[in-house]
Amino acid sequence: MNPSVIHLWHRLRHSFDSAQLLFMGFVGVLVAGGAAAALAKQPALLLPGLLAVGLLVAVVEWRWLYYLLFFLLPFTEEIGLFGGLSMDVPSEPLMLALTACVGGALLLGTGRLPRREWLHPLVVVLGLMLLWTAVDATFSVDLLKSVKYLLAKFWYITPFLLGTLLIVRRPEHAWRFAALYAAGACLSVFYVAVRHATKGFSFEHINWALHPFFRNHVIYATMLALLIPFGWLAAQATQKAGVRLAWRVGLAILLFGLLTSYTRASILSLPLAGLFYVVMRLRLTRVVLLATAASTIYTVSYFASNDNFMEYAPNYERTVFNGQNFEKHLEATYKLQDVSGMERVYRWIAAARMIAEKPLVGSGPATFYPEYKRYTLKSFRTYVSDNPEKSTTHNYFLLQLAEQGIPGFLLFVILITTALLQSERLYHRSRRYPEVRRVVLAAALSLVIIVFHLTLNELVEVDKIGPVFFVCLALLVRAKTWLVEAEQQAA
């Protein structure tokens, strides 16, 4: 090597300490990756730099990654990789890094969880769900897809359930992730509103305005709706007038974005969450769950007997999407002439026929598409049934039945039922601890909003929704610990 180069290297080494050189190295990788991505017009080349920065932060303090991820979630974008693969950037690289960090903290003992939390019913049921998924994958029609699904479950549950339990040590910590996610969501509303305004905030152009950060208006609206309970309760929790004002302004922005998204289910989810609040206060959660189960069984039995469902087959020519008029869109919904609603029925019938063929194990995790196409009925076909976006059942409960059979479905139902019953129990148990009660209420109402959306969509594996689903479960687990400790101190 040239002596002058060696001399320059020695001078640099003595001018900076090791930490500074490490930082400069990571920045160099990031800059080089950005330049290469810009010149080659290939966003995938940014990944090494993003991973390097993630590693640097993880070495210093991995909790920063957790909060950074929530701030960036509204701006994640799906990019193409080699071999036809894709990745949500930067969320998935950060999830993988967090999974490694949380796993390392637990294995090395730098992070500890109480035994009562490891044995909490919600954690146990999630563990059983993972176990069944692993078993069910061996019966899958596509083993590779099912194994990928199982791995993805690990990098959702590890950082957002276990990671949240490691980070949220006191009730006031629960509002930090919500503040960063809400801040990012508000910025995304500004971005969407500016683009949407150029089209007069028309219903027809909402999906265009969301590009490239949201695949559709349902994901965007669900993200905004699930944050509203956290914003409402966080504004009540703070004693600082400036912070309270910031939360109220943020709530107004979230509501504006929700209303201009023209998403029927998300708008309806807010009064339903309010109704569940009343149900909890009156201790009627068990009654409502039993009534829901009974009505579901009755409805399914009615449509299945004597092929009654065939009476509701759509008229192909009259089943349309009223993209230019939201009022006509709502009218078509209750007249069963809306294409999105009838396409759901088309998929649900296919799922039911899949379940009848393989009731115990299903087709295997993450295999509904394209397996369902062999089970469809042409009588219910709509003009969007080609399904180029490769979406699935538009009902997560039905998806569990079709892909993971009766055991997978029952475990998921038990998880949701346990979470809602725990929410009611904790709400009343925490009446003397308002700081805990607010956290319980925010987690419960946000969870209800997500569960309602799951009856019409599959969102647990969506990076903007799934993390909050597991965070809400973690907050319910941790709230019980806070109450046990507070009651022990009081005694």
Short mmCIF file of C-alpha atoms in Angstrom, two decimals:
data_model
loop_
_atom_site.label_atom_id
_atom_site.label_comp_id
_atom_site.label_asym_id
_atom_site.label_seq_id
_atom_site.Cartn_x
_atom_site.Cartn_y
_atom_site.Cartn_z
CA MET A 1 0.00 0.00 0.00
CA ASN A 2 1.14 3.54 -0.72
CA PRO A 3 3.08 4.95 2.34
CA SER A 4 1.23 8.26 2.09
CA VAL A 5 -2.13 6.47 2.39
CA ILE A 6 -0.86 4.56 5.47
CA HIS A 7 0.37 7.81 6.99
CA LEU A 8 -3.02 9.48 6.37
CA TRP A 9 -4.83 6.52 7.97
CA HIS A 10 -2.66 6.77 11.11
CA ARG A 11 -3.31 10.51 11.36
CA LEU A 12 -7.10 9.90 11.12
CA ARG A 13 -6.93 7.19 13.77
CA HIS A 14 -5.19 9.51 16.21
CA SER A 15 -7.50 12.45 15.39
CA PHE A 16 -10.73 10.62 16.30
CA ASP A 17 -11.62 8.13 19.00
CA SER A 18 -13.11 4.73 18.17
CA ALA A 19 -16.72 5.83 18.74
CA GLN A 20 -16.32 8.75 16.35
CA LEU A 21 -14.73 6.53 13.69
CA LEU A 22 -17.55 4.00 14.08
CA PHE A 23 -20.14 6.74 13.65
CA MET A 24 -18.35 8.12 10.58
CA GLY A 25 -18.24 4.63 9.11
CA PHE A 26 -21.99 4.17 9.51
CA VAL A 27 -22.67 7.60 7.99
CA GLY A 28 -20.38 6.72 5.07
CA VAL A 29 -22.34 3.53 4.41
CA LEU A 30 -25.62 5.45 4.52
CA VAL A 31 -24.38 8.18 2.14
CA ALA A 32 -22.89 5.64 -0.26
CA GLY A 33 -26.14 3.64 -0.27
CA GLY A 34 -28.21 6.78 -0.89
CA ALA A 35 -25.96 7.86 -3.76
CA ALA A 36 -26.05 4.40 -5.32
CA ALA A 37 -29.84 4.21 -4.96
CA ALA A 38 -30.26 7.63 -6.61
CA LEU A 39 -27.87 6.88 -9.50
CA ALA A 40 -29.22 3.40 -10.18
CA LYS A 41 -32.85 4.39 -9.42
CA GLN A 42 -33.07 1.30 -7.22
CA PRO A 43 -34.45 2.00 -3.70
CA ALA A 44 -33.32 -1.44 -2.48
CA LEU A 45 -29.74 -0.13 -2.39
CA LEU A 46 -30.75 2.01 0.61
CA LEU A 47 -31.20 -1.09 2.76
CA PRO A 48 -27.54 -1.58 3.78
CA GLY A 49 -27.34 2.01 4.98
CA LEU A 50 -30.62 1.82 6.87
CA LEU A 51 -29.58 -1.43 8.51
CA ALA A 52 -26.21 0.09 9.44
CA VAL A 53 -27.86 3.08 11.10
CA GLY A 54 -30.24 0.73 12.87
CA LEU A 55 -27.30 -1.28 14.17
CA LEU A 56 -25.58 1.87 15.42
CA VAL A 57 -28.68 2.98 17.33
CA ALA A 58 -29.22 -0.53 18.68
CA VAL A 59 -25.68 -0.59 20.08
CA VAL A 60 -26.27 2.72 21.86
CA GLU A 61 -29.89 2.20 23.03
CA TRP A 62 -32.29 -0.17 21.26
CA ARG A 63 -35.34 1.57 22.75
CA TRP A 64 -34.71 4.41 20.32
CA LEU A 65 -35.44 1.98 17.49
CA TYR A 66 -38.81 1.18 19.06
CA TYR A 67 -39.89 4.82 19.18
CA LEU A 68 -38.32 5.66 15.80
CA LEU A 69 -40.27 2.84 14.19
CA PHE A 70 -43.61 4.21 15.39
CA PHE A 71 -42.78 7.70 14.12
CA LEU A 72 -41.83 6.31 10.69
CA LEU A 73 -44.70 3.80 10.35
CA PRO A 74 -47.00 6.21 8.47
CA PHE A 75 -44.27 6.67 5.86
CA THR A 76 -43.35 3.06 5.18
CA GLU A 77 -43.37 2.08 1.53
CA GLU A 78 -43.32 -1.29 -0.17
CA ILE A 79 -40.30 -1.64 -2.46
CA GLY A 80 -39.35 -4.40 -4.86
CA LEU A 81 -36.36 -6.61 -4.19
CA PHE A 82 -34.67 -9.31 -6.23
CA GLY A 83 -36.48 -12.53 -7.16
CA GLY A 84 -39.94 -10.95 -7.07
CA LEU A 85 -39.74 -10.34 -3.31
CA SER A 86 -40.82 -7.12 -1.64
CA MET A 87 -40.25 -5.38 1.67
CA ASP A 88 -41.90 -2.56 3.62
CA VAL A 89 -39.17 0.01 4.23
CA PRO A 90 -38.13 1.13 6.76
CA SER A 91 -40.59 -0.76 8.99
CA GLU A 92 -39.54 -4.36 8.29
CA PRO A 93 -35.76 -3.79 8.68
CA LEU A 94 -36.47 -1.99 11.96
CA MET A 95 -38.77 -4.81 13.12
CA LEU A 96 -36.05 -7.35 12.41
CA ALA A 97 -33.50 -5.25 14.31
CA LEU A 98 -35.91 -4.84 17.24
CA THR A 99 -36.61 -8.57 17.30
CA ALA A 100 -32.89 -9.24 17.63
CA CYS A 101 -32.50 -6.54 20.30
CA VAL A 102 -35.46 -7.67 22.41
CA GLY A 103 -34.49 -11.32 22.08
CA GLY A 104 -30.92 -10.48 23.04
CA ALA A 105 -32.03 -8.42 26.06
CA LEU A 106 -34.17 -11.28 27.36
CA LEU A 107 -31.53 -13.96 26.73
CA LEU A 108 -28.67 -11.94 28.24
CA GLY A 109 -30.75 -10.88 31.24
CA THR A 110 -30.45 -7.13 30.58
CA GLY A 111 -34.24 -7.09 30.30
CA ARG A 112 -36.49 -9.12 32.60
CA LEU A 113 -40.20 -9.80 32.76
CA PRO A 114 -42.04 -10.98 35.88
CA ARG A 115 -43.15 -14.61 35.94
CA ARG A 116 -46.80 -13.50 36.21
CA GLU A 117 -46.51 -11.79 32.81
CA TRP A 118 -45.00 -14.85 31.12
CA LEU A 119 -47.95 -16.85 32.50
CA HIS A 120 -50.59 -14.21 31.71
CA PRO A 121 -53.51 -15.74 29.72
CA LEU A 122 -52.92 -13.41 26.75
CA VAL A 123 -49.24 -14.37 26.51
CA VAL A 124 -50.03 -18.08 26.92
CA VAL A 125 -52.71 -17.98 24.19
CA LEU A 126 -50.34 -16.18 21.82
CA GLY A 127 -47.74 -18.86 22.52
CA LEU A 128 -50.28 -21.58 21.71
CA MET A 129 -51.21 -19.74 18.50
CA LEU A 130 -47.56 -19.74 17.41
CA LEU A 131 -47.26 -23.42 18.29
CA TRP A 132 -50.36 -24.34 16.27
CA THR A 133 -49.15 -22.25 13.33
CA ALA A 134 -45.89 -24.21 13.34
CA VAL A 135 -47.78 -27.53 13.47
CA ASP A 136 -50.31 -26.45 10.86
CA ALA A 137 -47.55 -25.34 8.48
CA THR A 138 -46.55 -28.99 8.06
CA PHE A 139 -49.98 -29.63 6.42
CA SER A 140 -49.81 -26.53 4.23
CA VAL A 141 -50.40 -26.58 0.49
CA ASP A 142 -47.45 -24.18 0.24
CA LEU A 143 -44.86 -24.83 2.98
CA LEU A 144 -42.63 -21.89 2.01
CA LYS A 145 -45.44 -19.31 2.37
CA SER A 146 -46.50 -20.80 5.70
CA VAL A 147 -42.96 -20.73 7.11
CA LYS A 148 -42.58 -17.08 6.03
CA TYR A 149 -45.86 -16.30 7.81
CA LEU A 150 -44.62 -17.99 11.00
CA LEU A 151 -41.36 -16.00 10.92
CA ALA A 152 -43.30 -12.77 10.37
CA LYS A 153 -45.36 -13.55 13.49
CA PHE A 154 -42.14 -13.68 15.51
CA TRP A 155 -41.01 -10.23 14.36
CA TYR A 156 -44.40 -8.77 15.27
CA ILE A 157 -44.88 -10.46 18.66
CA THR A 158 -41.29 -10.11 19.89
CA PRO A 159 -40.83 -6.32 19.50
CA PHE A 160 -44.42 -5.17 20.03
CA LEU A 161 -45.58 -7.50 22.78
CA LEU A 162 -42.38 -8.42 24.63
CA GLY A 163 -40.60 -5.19 23.65
CA THR A 164 -43.48 -3.07 24.93
CA LEU A 165 -43.43 -4.97 28.24
CA LEU A 166 -39.71 -4.18 28.57
CA ILE A 167 -40.12 -0.49 27.71
CA VAL A 168 -43.43 0.57 29.28
CA ARG A 169 -42.50 0.37 32.97
CA ARG A 170 -44.90 3.01 34.31
CA PRO A 171 -48.35 4.20 33.13
CA GLU A 172 -46.97 7.50 31.83
CA HIS A 173 -44.62 5.60 29.50
CA ALA A 174 -47.64 4.25 27.58
CA TRP A 175 -48.27 7.61 25.95
CA ARG A 176 -44.80 7.93 24.41
CA PHE A 177 -45.25 5.47 21.55
CA ALA A 178 -48.72 6.92 20.93
CA ALA A 179 -47.32 10.47 20.78
CA LEU A 180 -44.69 9.54 18.20
CA TYR A 181 -47.12 7.48 16.12
CA ALA A 182 -49.71 10.26 16.27
CA ALA A 183 -47.09 12.86 15.27
CA GLY A 184 -46.11 10.79 12.23
CA ALA A 185 -49.79 10.15 11.41
CA CYS A 186 -50.58 13.88 11.57
CA LEU A 187 -47.72 14.60 9.17
CA SER A 188 -49.10 11.95 6.83
CA VAL A 189 -52.54 13.62 7.01
CA PHE A 190 -50.95 16.90 5.91
CA TYR A 191 -49.22 15.12 3.02
CA VAL A 192 -52.44 13.39 1.92
CA ALA A 193 -54.56 16.54 2.40
CA VAL A 194 -52.26 18.64 0.19
CA ARG A 195 -52.48 16.08 -2.63
CA HIS A 196 -56.19 15.43 -2.06
CA ALA A 197 -56.99 19.16 -2.11
CA THR A 198 -55.73 19.40 -5.70
CA LYS A 199 -58.61 17.05 -6.61
CA GLY A 200 -61.20 18.87 -4.51
CA PHE A 201 -61.13 16.22 -1.75
CA SER A 202 -63.13 13.94 -4.03
CA PHE A 203 -64.01 10.39 -3.03
CA GLU A 204 -62.78 9.21 -6.41
CA HIS A 205 -59.16 10.35 -5.81
CA ILE A 206 -58.54 9.38 -2.18
CA ASN A 207 -56.42 6.33 -3.04
CA TRP A 208 -54.36 8.43 -5.45
CA ALA A 209 -53.70 11.00 -2.72
CA LEU A 210 -52.39 8.28 -0.38
CA HIS A 211 -49.69 7.08 -2.76
CA PRO A 212 -47.00 5.84 -2.14
CA PHE A 213 -47.24 5.35 1.65
CA PHE A 214 -50.61 3.59 1.89
CA ARG A 215 -51.87 0.73 -0.26
CA ASN A 216 -55.48 1.87 0.14
CA HIS A 217 -57.74 4.19 2.12
CA VAL A 218 -58.77 1.42 4.53
CA ILE A 219 -55.26 1.08 5.99
CA TYR A 220 -54.92 4.88 6.22
CA ALA A 221 -58.29 5.33 7.94
CA THR A 222 -57.77 2.40 10.33
CA MET A 223 -54.43 3.87 11.43
CA LEU A 224 -56.10 7.21 12.20
CA ALA A 225 -59.08 5.62 13.98
CA LEU A 226 -57.04 3.40 16.31
CA LEU A 227 -54.97 6.40 17.45
CA ILE A 228 -58.00 8.46 18.51
CA PRO A 229 -58.59 6.63 21.84
CA PHE A 230 -54.93 7.09 22.76
CA GLY A 231 -55.10 10.80 21.87
CA TRP A 232 -58.30 11.30 23.85
CA LEU A 233 -56.99 9.58 27.00
CA ALA A 234 -53.47 11.06 26.73
CA ALA A 235 -54.95 14.58 26.71
CA GLN A 236 -56.71 13.72 29.97
CA ALA A 237 -53.61 12.14 31.50
CA THR A 238 -51.25 15.11 31.17
CA GLN A 239 -51.09 17.99 33.66
CA LYS A 240 -49.29 20.30 31.22
CA ALA A 241 -51.53 22.71 29.34
CA GLY A 242 -49.20 22.85 26.32
CA VAL A 243 -49.09 19.07 25.98
CA ARG A 244 -52.86 18.84 26.41
CA LEU A 245 -53.34 21.44 23.65
CA ALA A 246 -50.96 19.53 21.36
CA TRP A 247 -52.97 16.32 21.85
CA ARG A 248 -56.24 18.12 21.13
CA VAL A 249 -54.85 19.65 17.95
CA GLY A 250 -53.54 16.23 16.97
CA LEU A 251 -56.99 14.71 17.58
CA ALA A 252 -58.59 17.32 15.31
CA ILE A 253 -56.09 16.50 12.55
CA LEU A 254 -56.67 12.74 12.93
CA LEU A 255 -60.45 13.23 12.76
CA PHE A 256 -60.12 15.43 9.68
CA GLY A 257 -58.03 12.78 7.96
CA LEU A 258 -60.50 10.07 8.96
CA LEU A 259 -63.55 11.94 7.63
CA THR A 260 -61.86 12.84 4.33
CA SER A 261 -60.78 9.22 3.83
CA TYR A 262 -64.42 8.31 3.11
CA THR A 263 -63.94 4.91 4.79
CA ARG A 264 -67.30 3.66 6.07
CA ALA A 265 -66.02 1.03 8.52
CA SER A 266 -63.43 3.32 10.12
CA ILE A 267 -65.91 6.14 10.67
CA LEU A 268 -68.41 3.68 12.16
CA SER A 269 -65.74 2.15 14.41
CA LEU A 270 -65.59 5.27 16.63
CA PRO A 271 -69.22 5.17 17.86
CA LEU A 272 -68.87 1.39 18.25
CA ALA A 273 -65.83 1.93 20.47
CA GLY A 274 -67.89 4.43 22.46
CA LEU A 275 -70.64 1.83 22.79
CA PHE A 276 -68.11 -0.70 24.11
CA TYR A 277 -67.04 1.86 26.72
CA VAL A 278 -70.64 1.89 27.98
CA VAL A 279 -70.73 -1.93 27.89
CA MET A 280 -67.58 -2.08 30.03
CA ARG A 281 -68.93 0.39 32.55
CA LEU A 282 -72.12 -1.66 32.91
CA ARG A 283 -70.15 -4.94 33.14
CA LEU A 284 -71.97 -6.34 30.12
CA THR A 285 -68.98 -7.50 28.05
CA ARG A 286 -69.68 -11.19 28.69
CA VAL A 287 -73.35 -10.74 27.72
CA VAL A 288 -72.44 -8.90 24.52
CA LEU A 289 -69.86 -11.54 23.54
CA LEU A 290 -72.37 -14.35 24.09
CA ALA A 291 -75.02 -12.47 22.09
CA THR A 292 -72.51 -11.87 19.27
CA ALA A 293 -71.57 -15.55 19.20
CA ALA A 294 -75.23 -16.66 19.20
CA SER A 295 -76.23 -14.24 16.42
CA THR A 296 -73.22 -15.28 14.32
CA ILE A 297 -74.06 -18.99 14.68
CA TYR A 298 -77.72 -18.31 13.82
CA THR A 299 -76.83 -16.20 10.75
CA VAL A 300 -74.36 -18.75 9.41
CA SER A 301 -76.86 -21.58 9.98
CA TYR A 302 -79.60 -19.67 8.18
CA PHE A 303 -77.54 -18.92 5.09
CA ALA A 304 -76.02 -22.42 4.97
CA SER A 305 -79.31 -24.32 5.29
CA ASN A 306 -81.08 -25.10 2.01
CA ASP A 307 -78.56 -22.89 0.19
CA ASN A 308 -80.42 -19.75 1.30
CA PHE A 309 -77.35 -17.67 0.48
CA MET A 310 -78.06 -18.17 -3.25
CA GLU A 311 -81.03 -15.81 -2.93
CA TYR A 312 -78.55 -12.96 -2.38
CA ALA A 313 -76.48 -13.51 -5.53
CA PRO A 314 -75.65 -10.09 -7.03
CA ASN A 315 -76.68 -8.75 -10.40
CA TYR A 316 -73.36 -8.51 -12.27
CA GLU A 317 -74.39 -5.42 -14.26
CA ARG A 318 -75.92 -3.55 -11.30
CA THR A 319 -73.15 -4.30 -8.77
CA VAL A 320 -70.91 -1.27 -9.21
CA PHE A 321 -68.43 1.02 -7.47
CA ASN A 322 -69.75 4.58 -7.13
CA GLY A 323 -66.31 6.13 -7.05
CA GLN A 324 -67.46 9.64 -7.91
CA ASN A 325 -70.25 9.95 -5.35
CA PHE A 326 -69.88 8.91 -1.68
CA GLU A 327 -73.65 9.20 -1.04
CA LYS A 328 -74.41 6.75 -3.84
CA HIS A 329 -71.63 4.56 -2.49
CA LEU A 330 -73.44 4.38 0.88
CA GLU A 331 -76.79 3.80 -0.84
CA ALA A 332 -75.35 0.90 -2.86
CA THR A 333 -74.02 -0.62 0.36
CA TYR A 334 -77.39 -1.16 2.04
CA LYS A 335 -79.00 -2.16 -1.30
CA LEU A 336 -76.33 -4.91 -1.71
CA GLN A 337 -75.22 -3.33 -4.99
CA ASP A 338 -71.78 -2.12 -3.83
CA VAL A 339 -69.02 -4.03 -5.57
CA SER A 340 -66.66 -4.09 -2.57
CA GLY A 341 -69.37 -5.54 -0.31
CA MET A 342 -70.48 -8.19 -2.80
CA GLU A 343 -66.88 -9.12 -3.59
CA ARG A 344 -66.50 -9.86 0.12
CA VAL A 345 -69.45 -12.24 -0.10
CA TYR A 346 -67.81 -13.88 -3.12
CA ARG A 347 -64.66 -14.53 -1.06
CA TRP A 348 -66.59 -15.60 2.07
CA ILE A 349 -68.45 -18.28 0.14
CA ALA A 350 -65.17 -19.58 -1.26
CA ALA A 351 -63.71 -19.62 2.26
CA ALA A 352 -66.72 -21.54 3.59
CA ARG A 353 -66.28 -24.19 0.92
CA MET A 354 -62.56 -24.43 1.74
CA ILE A 355 -63.40 -24.91 5.42
CA ALA A 356 -65.87 -27.68 4.60
CA GLU A 357 -63.12 -29.58 2.77
CA LYS A 358 -60.36 -29.14 5.41
CA PRO A 359 -62.02 -28.16 8.71
CA LEU A 360 -59.18 -29.24 11.01
CA VAL A 361 -56.00 -27.90 9.38
CA GLY A 362 -57.21 -25.61 6.58
CA SER A 363 -55.05 -24.89 3.56
CA GLY A 364 -52.13 -23.66 5.68
CA PRO A 365 -51.02 -20.22 6.96
CA ALA A 366 -50.83 -17.50 4.25
CA THR A 367 -52.19 -19.77 1.50
CA PHE A 368 -55.74 -18.46 0.94
CA TYR A 369 -54.60 -16.76 -2.26
CA PRO A 370 -54.72 -18.28 -4.87
CA GLU A 371 -56.15 -21.45 -3.30
CA TYR A 372 -59.62 -19.92 -2.88
CA LYS A 373 -60.18 -19.49 -6.63
CA ARG A 374 -60.95 -23.22 -6.97
CA TYR A 375 -63.84 -22.82 -4.51
CA THR A 376 -65.64 -19.73 -5.83
CA LEU A 377 -69.18 -19.63 -7.20
CA LYS A 378 -69.67 -17.81 -10.50
CA SER A 379 -73.12 -16.63 -9.36
CA PHE A 380 -71.43 -14.22 -6.91
CA ARG A 381 -68.66 -13.06 -9.20
CA THR A 382 -68.13 -9.29 -9.62
CA TYR A 383 -66.07 -7.35 -12.12
CA VAL A 384 -63.21 -7.00 -9.59
CA SER A 385 -63.01 -10.75 -8.87
CA ASP A 386 -59.80 -11.12 -10.88
CA ASN A 387 -58.12 -9.83 -7.70
CA PRO A 388 -54.86 -8.42 -9.13
CA GLU A 389 -53.90 -7.06 -5.67
CA LYS A 390 -53.95 -10.68 -4.32
CA SER A 391 -56.09 -9.82 -1.29
CA THR A 392 -57.74 -12.52 0.80
CA THR A 393 -61.08 -13.07 2.59
CA HIS A 394 -61.74 -9.54 3.92
CA ASN A 395 -62.60 -11.18 7.24
CA TYR A 396 -59.74 -12.18 9.54
CA PHE A 397 -61.80 -14.64 11.58
CA LEU A 398 -62.90 -16.47 8.45
CA LEU A 399 -59.32 -16.36 7.18
CA GLN A 400 -58.12 -18.15 10.31
CA LEU A 401 -60.72 -20.87 9.74
CA ALA A 402 -59.85 -21.30 6.06
CA GLU A 403 -56.07 -21.31 6.55
CA GLN A 404 -55.53 -22.76 10.04
CA GLY A 405 -58.69 -24.75 10.62
CA ILE A 406 -60.89 -24.90 13.70
CA PRO A 407 -57.96 -24.90 16.24
CA GLY A 408 -56.43 -21.74 14.76
CA PHE A 409 -59.80 -20.01 14.64
CA LEU A 410 -60.70 -20.96 18.22
CA LEU A 411 -57.34 -19.80 19.57
CA PHE A 412 -57.78 -16.39 17.89
CA VAL A 413 -61.34 -16.08 19.22
CA ILE A 414 -60.11 -17.01 22.71
CA LEU A 415 -57.40 -14.33 22.43
CA ILE A 416 -59.89 -11.59 21.53
CA THR A 417 -62.46 -12.74 24.09
CA THR A 418 -59.84 -12.90 26.85
CA ALA A 419 -58.53 -9.43 25.97
CA LEU A 420 -62.00 -7.84 26.08
CA LEU A 421 -62.96 -9.56 29.35
CA GLN A 422 -59.61 -8.57 30.87
CA SER A 423 -60.25 -5.00 29.76
CA GLU A 424 -63.55 -4.86 31.66
CA ARG A 425 -62.02 -6.48 34.76
CA LEU A 426 -59.03 -4.12 34.79
CA TYR A 427 -61.19 -1.07 34.13
CA HIS A 428 -63.24 -1.65 37.29
CA ARG A 429 -60.30 -2.86 39.34
CA SER A 430 -58.37 0.35 38.59
CA ARG A 431 -61.03 2.80 39.76
CA ARG A 432 -58.69 4.03 42.54
CA TYR A 433 -55.77 4.34 40.11
CA PRO A 434 -56.85 6.75 37.33
CA GLU A 435 -53.42 6.72 35.64
CA VAL A 436 -53.75 2.95 35.11
CA ARG A 437 -57.44 3.16 34.17
CA ARG A 438 -56.67 5.58 31.33
CA VAL A 439 -54.10 3.20 29.87
CA VAL A 440 -56.53 0.27 30.12
CA LEU A 441 -59.30 2.29 28.48
CA ALA A 442 -57.08 3.52 25.62
CA ALA A 443 -55.80 -0.01 24.92
CA ALA A 444 -59.30 -1.53 25.12
CA LEU A 445 -60.99 1.00 22.83
CA SER A 446 -58.16 0.91 20.29
CA LEU A 447 -58.33 -2.89 20.33
CA VAL A 448 -62.10 -2.80 19.73
CA ILE A 449 -61.56 -0.53 16.72
CA ILE A 450 -59.00 -2.96 15.28
CA VAL A 451 -61.19 -6.02 15.95
CA PHE A 452 -64.15 -4.36 14.24
CA HIS A 453 -61.99 -3.76 11.16
CA LEU A 454 -60.92 -7.42 11.25
CA THR A 455 -64.49 -8.45 10.48
CA LEU A 456 -64.12 -6.72 7.09
CA ASN A 457 -60.38 -6.85 6.40
CA GLU A 458 -57.14 -8.67 7.27
CA LEU A 459 -54.98 -6.14 9.09
CA VAL A 460 -53.04 -7.94 11.86
CA GLU A 461 -50.13 -8.51 9.46
CA VAL A 462 -50.24 -4.95 8.07
CA ASP A 463 -47.27 -2.95 9.40
CA LYS A 464 -49.34 0.15 10.24
CA ILE A 465 -51.98 -1.79 12.22
CA GLY A 466 -50.46 -5.02 13.57
CA PRO A 467 -47.92 -3.34 15.88
CA VAL A 468 -50.66 -1.47 17.78
CA PHE A 469 -52.72 -4.68 18.07
CA PHE A 470 -49.88 -6.34 20.00
CA VAL A 471 -49.04 -3.15 21.94
CA CYS A 472 -52.64 -3.03 23.21
CA LEU A 473 -52.36 -6.64 24.41
CA ALA A 474 -49.05 -5.83 26.11
CA LEU A 475 -50.56 -2.81 27.89
CA LEU A 476 -53.37 -4.98 29.27
CA VAL A 477 -50.79 -7.49 30.54
CA ARG A 478 -48.68 -4.74 32.13
CA ALA A 479 -51.74 -2.97 33.63
CA LYS A 480 -52.50 -6.06 35.68
CA THR A 481 -48.93 -5.99 37.07
CA TRP A 482 -49.28 -2.31 38.00
CA LEU A 483 -52.50 -3.01 39.86
CA VAL A 484 -51.08 -6.01 41.71
CA GLU A 485 -48.06 -3.97 42.80
CA ALA A 486 -50.20 -0.95 43.79
CA GLU A 487 -52.57 -3.16 45.83
CA GLN A 488 -49.64 -4.86 47.56
CA GLN A 489 -48.17 -1.48 48.51
CA ALA A 490 -51.55 -0.27 49.78
CA ALA A 491 -51.91 -3.37 51.93
#
